[in-house]
C-alpha angles and dihedrals in degrees: 000000000000138000112250102175140017128199124186132190121183094338114153106308095346117100092181133344139162127192137179111212127212122238094248129020126002119186115203110204130186144113123289112284095022095114105265095132090042089058092054090047090052092054090050092046092050092050099043109018091238138088121243090206110046143021090206098081093181084083090068095067113088114248109268094020128100104205134037120206133188125185121192125189115202136184139188133172092285111035150354125241140188123218119194127189122183123182131188117175111253093022134089115263117263109228123184134174117195089343097308123111117244133182097222141012095201101101102026121125088209091078131060122245108255131213119187136194117192132145089259090058092067084087085079087069105031104022135082121307093248092074092051092048091051091048092049090051089052089054089050091052091048093049096043113019091187088064095051092105096056095093095048092045090054092045091053092051090047091051091051092050092048091049090051091051087056092051091049091050088051091052094246094118141016128251092248088070087074093069094083095045092046088057093046094046091047092050093051092039096055091050091052092048092050092051092049093048092050092051094049091047089058093046100049099077097047092041094054093047095045093046089055092048091050091055106259106158106235140006113321125208138188107205132188111213112187118199091223127068091202121121097193141024093264091056094050091047088053091051090051091050091052090055097043097106092050091047090052090052092051096038095229142067110268099179133066143058092316085074096048122125133216107203130196111203135185121198090345099309132098114264088206092067106022108024122103117238089255091053091047090052092051092046091053091049090049090051093050093048090046088054090050091051092048094047091048091051098043102036105014086236117121112198122236106256117219110189122179119204096330097145102057096079097041128096120236095267094052092046089055091049094047092049089052091051092049092052094043096087143341131008126310138178117201130182126215137163091226129033093224090064086080109060116231096008112169130207090251090058096047126102117178120206130192131172097336095317134103109236095187162023092021133173116292 
């Protein structure tokens, strides 16, 4: 599945823009502030219904406008599709696929999987564990769509147990009422832990190899660190029971997969704490390309890669390698301030941007 065409209306600094995209690599070139990153964000927004940069989606609507709209045309070997996302601040998003309203784009086969690198995404390496858990669960959902509901099922059970802890603290219920929710939370929790462990097991080999190719000095590792030592639901339920008194004192559940960690390590130490920003950038790129490799192997679906300003801090050798990786399979859109930052870029791969306008090539 690839994106063939993009249409924008009143999105960020674009009043109106239309763009046909090549099957492989597209290089978006323009000065700082021209709208290169906004274009990547629009593609992501049109494919997922969410922004990879901000939770305040009012920022997406162009100043002076009231509604932002993104239209994405996609195609695979069997069919073409149209995704439409409209957003007006204060209103629910309007999502349509092939003209029919939908409530979510997350699990639809009509859209490509999307992988994005932006400066904000470095939080996956150096930020709090919650972002890494969420990212890992997205990888699980992409690898095994039937398991996409595991995270939300666990979250619902966790919310119910926490609510019950509050009622017990208020004297509205007795501690024995937790037995049923301990069992439910443990059942959903073990399933989530198993899915996460399987995904990380598939990522480790490609991640280590790609990190080395991208120049990280030493063996690199992506490690899943579950909070629980349990190997089955009974074991996790027992751990919850052991911590029941402490949970009642706190008023919330402090143990379980919602406290898991996904760690990126270089030469035995955590990149989050000890890696330079350059090493963190390379580790994130290695992780995203490892995910692409795994998805291509397991599902024959290579995600659309959206990479913002990745070339500027690389030496010539690493630029060559990254360009080779980008052209090795699937579709990718990369931004750069100068075309020669991307080795071997051709005129058919080039998109020039200036002051919220596409200068070429544009849609026919």
